[in-house]
CSV table of C-alpha atoms in Angstrom, one decimal:
chain,number,residue,atom,x,y,z
A,27,MET,CA,33.7,-22.7,-13.5
A,28,LEU,CA,32.4,-18.8,-14.1
A,29,HIS,CA,32.1,-17.6,-10.3
A,30,ILE,CA,28.4,-15.6,-9.4
A,31,VAL,CA,27.2,-12.5,-8.1
A,32,ASN,CA,23.4,-13.0,-6.1
A,33,THR,CA,21.9,-9.3,-5.3
A,34,ARG,CA,18.8,-10.3,-4.3
A,35,PRO,CA,18.1,-9.9,-1.3
A,36,ALA,CA,18.6,-11.9,1.3
A,37,ASP,CA,15.0,-13.6,2.3
A,38,ARG,CA,14.4,-13.8,-1.8
A,39,ALA,CA,17.9,-15.6,-2.7
A,40,ASP,CA,18.1,-18.9,-1.5
A,41,ALA,CA,16.1,-20.0,-4.4
A,42,LEU,CA,18.2,-19.1,-7.2
A,43,THR,CA,21.9,-19.6,-5.2
A,44,HIS,CA,20.4,-23.1,-5.0
A,45,ALA,CA,19.5,-23.7,-8.3
A,46,LEU,CA,23.0,-22.0,-10.0
A,47,THR,CA,25.4,-24.3,-7.3
A,48,GLN,CA,22.9,-27.8,-8.2
A,49,ALA,CA,24.2,-25.7,-11.9
A,50,GLY,CA,28.1,-26.5,-11.6
A,51,TYR,CA,28.4,-23.0,-10.3
A,52,THR,CA,30.4,-20.8,-7.5
A,53,VAL,CA,27.8,-18.3,-6.1
A,54,SER,CA,28.5,-15.2,-3.4
A,55,CYS,CA,25.9,-13.5,-2.2
A,56,LEU,CA,25.8,-10.5,-1.4
A,57,PRO,CA,22.0,-8.4,-0.9
A,58,LEU,CA,22.4,-5.1,-2.7
A,59,LEU,CA,18.4,-4.4,-0.8
A,60,GLU,CA,16.4,-4.3,2.3
A,61,LEU,CA,13.6,-4.3,3.1
A,62,VAL,CA,12.6,-2.2,6.3
A,63,ALA,CA,9.0,-1.9,6.9
A,64,ALA,CA,7.0,1.4,7.7
A,65,PRO,CA,5.3,1.4,11.3
A,66,LEU,CA,1.4,2.0,11.1
A,67,THR,CA,1.0,5.6,12.4
A,68,THR,CA,-1.9,7.2,12.4
A,69,THR,CA,-1.9,8.6,8.7
A,70,LEU,CA,-0.7,4.9,6.8
A,71,GLN,CA,-4.5,3.2,9.3
A,72,ARG,CA,-6.2,6.9,7.4
A,73,GLN,CA,-4.6,5.6,4.0
A,74,LEU,CA,-4.9,2.2,4.4
A,75,MET,CA,-9.5,2.7,5.3
A,76,HIS,CA,-9.4,4.3,2.1
A,77,ILE,CA,-9.2,0.9,0.6
A,78,LYS,CA,-13.2,0.1,1.3
A,79,GLN,CA,-13.3,2.8,-2.0
A,80,ALA,CA,-10.8,1.8,-4.0
A,81,ASP,CA,-11.3,-0.6,-7.5
A,82,ILE,CA,-7.9,-1.4,-7.9
A,83,VAL,CA,-5.2,-3.0,-5.4
A,84,VAL,CA,-1.7,-2.6,-7.4
A,85,VAL,CA,0.8,-5.3,-5.0
A,86,VAL,CA,4.0,-4.4,-6.2
A,87,SER,CA,6.1,-7.1,-4.3
A,88,PRO,CA,5.6,-10.0,-2.2
A,89,THR,CA,6.6,-8.3,0.8
A,90,ALA,CA,4.4,-5.8,0.3
A,91,VAL,CA,1.4,-8.1,0.5
A,92,ALA,CA,2.7,-9.8,4.1
A,93,LEU,CA,3.3,-6.1,5.5
A,94,GLY,CA,-0.6,-4.4,3.5
A,95,LEU,CA,-2.6,-8.1,5.4
A,96,SER,CA,-0.7,-7.7,8.1
A,97,TYR,CA,-1.7,-3.7,8.8
A,98,LEU,CA,-5.1,-5.0,7.5
A,99,GLN,CA,-5.9,-7.4,10.3
A,100,GLN,CA,-5.2,-4.8,12.5
A,101,LEU,CA,-7.2,-2.5,11.4
A,102,ASN,CA,-10.2,-5.8,10.9
A,103,ILE,CA,-10.3,-4.9,7.4
A,104,ASP,CA,-11.1,-8.6,5.6
A,105,PRO,CA,-9.4,-8.0,2.3
A,106,VAL,CA,-11.9,-11.4,0.7
A,107,ASN,CA,-15.0,-8.8,1.0
A,108,LEU,CA,-13.6,-6.1,-0.7
A,109,ARG,CA,-15.3,-5.2,-3.9
A,110,CYS,CA,-11.7,-3.9,-5.0
A,111,GLN,CA,-9.9,-5.9,-8.2
A,112,TRP,CA,-6.5,-7.1,-6.8
A,113,VAL,CA,-3.6,-6.6,-9.7
A,114,ALA,CA,0.1,-8.6,-8.3
A,115,VAL,CA,2.9,-8.0,-10.5
A,116,GLY,CA,4.1,-11.2,-11.3
A,117,GLN,CA,3.4,-14.9,-10.4
A,118,GLY,CA,5.4,-14.7,-6.6
A,119,THR,CA,3.3,-12.1,-5.2
A,120,ALA,CA,0.3,-13.6,-6.6
A,121,GLU,CA,0.9,-16.4,-4.7
A,122,VAL,CA,0.6,-14.4,-0.9
A,123,LEU,CA,-2.6,-13.0,-1.5
A,124,LEU,CA,-4.2,-16.4,-2.8
A,125,ARG,CA,-2.6,-17.7,0.3
A,126,ALA,CA,-4.7,-15.3,2.0
A,127,GLY,CA,-8.0,-16.5,-0.4
A,128,ILE,CA,-7.6,-13.4,-3.0
A,129,THR,CA,-7.1,-14.2,-6.2
A,130,SER,CA,-5.5,-12.0,-8.3
A,131,ILE,CA,-4.7,-11.2,-12.2
A,132,ILE,CA,-0.7,-10.8,-13.2
A,133,PRO,CA,0.3,-9.4,-16.1
A,134,ARG,CA,2.1,-11.1,-18.9
A,135,ILE,CA,5.1,-8.9,-18.7
A,136,GLU,CA,6.3,-8.5,-15.1
A,137,THR,CA,6.8,-4.9,-14.8
A,138,SER,CA,5.3,-1.6,-14.7
A,139,GLU,CA,4.5,-1.4,-18.1
A,140,GLY,CA,2.6,-5.0,-18.5
A,141,MET,CA,0.6,-3.6,-15.8
A,142,LEU,CA,-0.5,-0.7,-17.5
A,143,ASP,CA,-1.6,-2.9,-20.5
A,144,LEU,CA,-4.2,-5.2,-18.6
A,145,GLU,CA,-7.5,-5.2,-19.4
A,146,VAL,CA,-8.9,-3.8,-16.4
A,147,PHE,CA,-6.4,-0.3,-17.4
A,148,GLN,CA,-6.8,-0.9,-21.3
A,149,HIS,CA,-10.9,-0.7,-21.0
A,150,ALA,CA,-11.4,1.5,-18.1
A,151,THR,CA,-14.8,3.3,-19.1
A,152,ARG,CA,-14.5,5.8,-16.3
A,153,SER,CA,-11.9,7.1,-13.4
A,154,LEU,CA,-10.4,4.3,-11.4
A,155,HIS,CA,-9.4,4.2,-7.7
A,156,VAL,CA,-6.6,2.8,-7.3
A,157,MET,CA,-4.5,1.9,-4.2
A,158,PHE,CA,-0.6,1.2,-5.3
A,159,TRP,CA,1.0,-0.9,-2.0
A,160,ARG,CA,5.3,-0.9,-2.5
A,161,GLY,CA,7.8,0.5,-1.5
A,162,HIS,CA,8.6,4.5,-0.6
A,163,GLY,CA,9.6,5.6,-4.3
A,164,GLY,CA,8.7,2.5,-5.9
A,165,ARG,CA,6.2,2.5,-9.2
A,166,GLN,CA,6.1,6.2,-10.4
A,167,LEU,CA,5.7,5.6,-14.4
A,168,MET,CA,2.9,3.4,-13.5
A,169,LEU,CA,1.5,6.5,-11.2
A,170,GLN,CA,2.5,8.8,-13.2
A,171,THR,CA,0.6,7.2,-16.0
A,172,LEU,CA,-2.8,6.3,-14.1
A,173,GLN,CA,-2.9,10.1,-13.5
A,174,SER,CA,-1.9,11.5,-16.7
A,175,GLN,CA,-5.1,9.2,-17.7
A,176,GLN,CA,-7.1,11.1,-15.3
A,177,HIS,CA,-7.4,7.9,-12.8
A,178,GLN,CA,-6.9,8.9,-8.7
A,179,PRO,CA,-3.8,6.6,-7.6
A,180,ILE,CA,-3.5,6.3,-4.0
A,181,SER,CA,0.0,5.2,-3.1
A,182,ILE,CA,0.7,3.3,-0.3
A,183,ASN,CA,4.3,3.2,1.3
A,184,LEU,CA,4.4,0.0,3.8
A,185,TYR,CA,8.0,0.1,3.5
A,186,SER,CA,11.5,1.9,2.1
A,187,ARG,CA,14.7,0.1,1.2
A,188,GLN,CA,19.0,0.5,2.2
A,189,LEU,CA,21.3,-0.9,1.6
A,190,PRO,CA,22.2,-3.6,4.3
A,191,SER,CA,25.5,-3.0,6.8
A,192,GLN,CA,26.7,-6.5,6.5
A,193,SER,CA,26.7,-5.8,1.7
A,194,LYS,CA,30.2,-2.8,3.2
A,195,LEU,CA,32.4,-6.3,4.5
A,196,ALA,CA,30.7,-8.6,1.5
A,197,TYR,CA,31.4,-6.7,-1.5
A,198,GLN,CA,35.1,-4.7,-0.2
A,199,GLN,CA,36.0,-9.5,0.0
A,200,LEU,CA,34.9,-9.8,-3.4
A,201,LEU,CA,37.9,-7.3,-4.7
A,202,ASN,CA,39.7,-10.6,-3.3
A,203,GLN,CA,37.6,-12.5,-6.2
A,204,PRO,CA,36.3,-10.5,-8.6
A,205,PRO,CA,33.1,-12.1,-9.9
A,206,ASP,CA,32.9,-13.3,-13.7
A,207,VAL,CA,28.6,-12.0,-13.6
A,208,VAL,CA,26.9,-10.0,-11.5
A,209,LEU,CA,22.9,-10.4,-11.4
A,210,ILE,CA,21.5,-7.4,-10.7
A,211,SER,CA,17.8,-7.1,-10.2
A,212,SER,CA,16.5,-3.4,-9.7
A,213,GLY,CA,17.2,0.0,-10.6
A,214,ALA,CA,18.0,0.6,-6.2
A,215,SER,CA,19.9,-2.6,-7.0
A,216,TRP,CA,22.6,-1.4,-9.1
A,217,GLN,CA,22.4,2.5,-7.5
A,218,TYR,CA,23.7,0.5,-4.5
A,219,TRP,CA,26.0,-1.7,-7.0
A,220,LEU,CA,27.8,1.9,-8.3
A,221,GLU,CA,27.9,3.3,-5.1
A,222,LEU,CA,30.6,0.3,-3.1
A,223,GLY,CA,32.0,0.8,-6.6
A,224,GLN,CA,32.9,4.6,-6.0
A,225,GLN,CA,33.3,4.4,-1.8
A,226,TYR,CA,36.4,1.3,-2.2
A,227,GLN,CA,37.0,0.2,-6.5
A,228,PRO,CA,34.8,-0.7,-8.5
A,229,ILE,CA,34.2,-4.4,-10.1
A,230,VAL,CA,33.4,-4.9,-13.5
A,231,PRO,CA,33.1,-8.7,-14.2
A,232,THR,CA,32.2,-10.3,-17.7
A,233,TYR,CA,28.8,-10.4,-17.3
A,234,ILE,CA,25.9,-8.2,-16.3
A,235,LEU,CA,22.6,-10.3,-16.4
A,236,VAL,CA,19.8,-8.0,-15.3
A,237,LEU,CA,15.9,-9.1,-14.7
A,238,GLY,CA,14.1,-6.6,-17.6
A,239,GLU,CA,14.7,-3.7,-20.0
A,240,ARG,CA,13.9,-0.9,-17.6
A,241,VAL,CA,16.7,-2.1,-15.0
């Protein structure tokens, strides 16, 4: 029986862990990412007010949706009445937006490259004001590409990423029962996995499964 490590954030891991367990695998959870909300500072308030001039709002995760909409509510901005087009990185993000009454478009491939291939960007006839709801340092490729195409991206950093403190102990426990498979869902998760290996002892599974080609 394969021993699989699910490294998704704790608040997103349950469905995958349940499915793998139901399929007969042994699953250990080792969250490698924790998202910490950015405070609604005066600077962030000013940045978010620019949504009234945005042509497109790109939302990169369900966490970005939850925080962004919460902050708009505090600023008395109704997102449903804005003139912008919403772009969601994937189905999960789009569903959270839809629950708030916001319809978004989703790329066929749920990556930055997939979003850049959307018609709203490919067939643009003028410079677009594009607002990004993201984590600090995320989606650099998309931001840089849009800037090179003479669009005007506005980056809204709604959260930061860090390694959960309890994950160090969980990693050390895995040294006694090394996994056959490790699931890696992001570049940041992979970096934290490598850092844990350097700090303690490398774990070399038989397989490493990644979410996408870039990871």
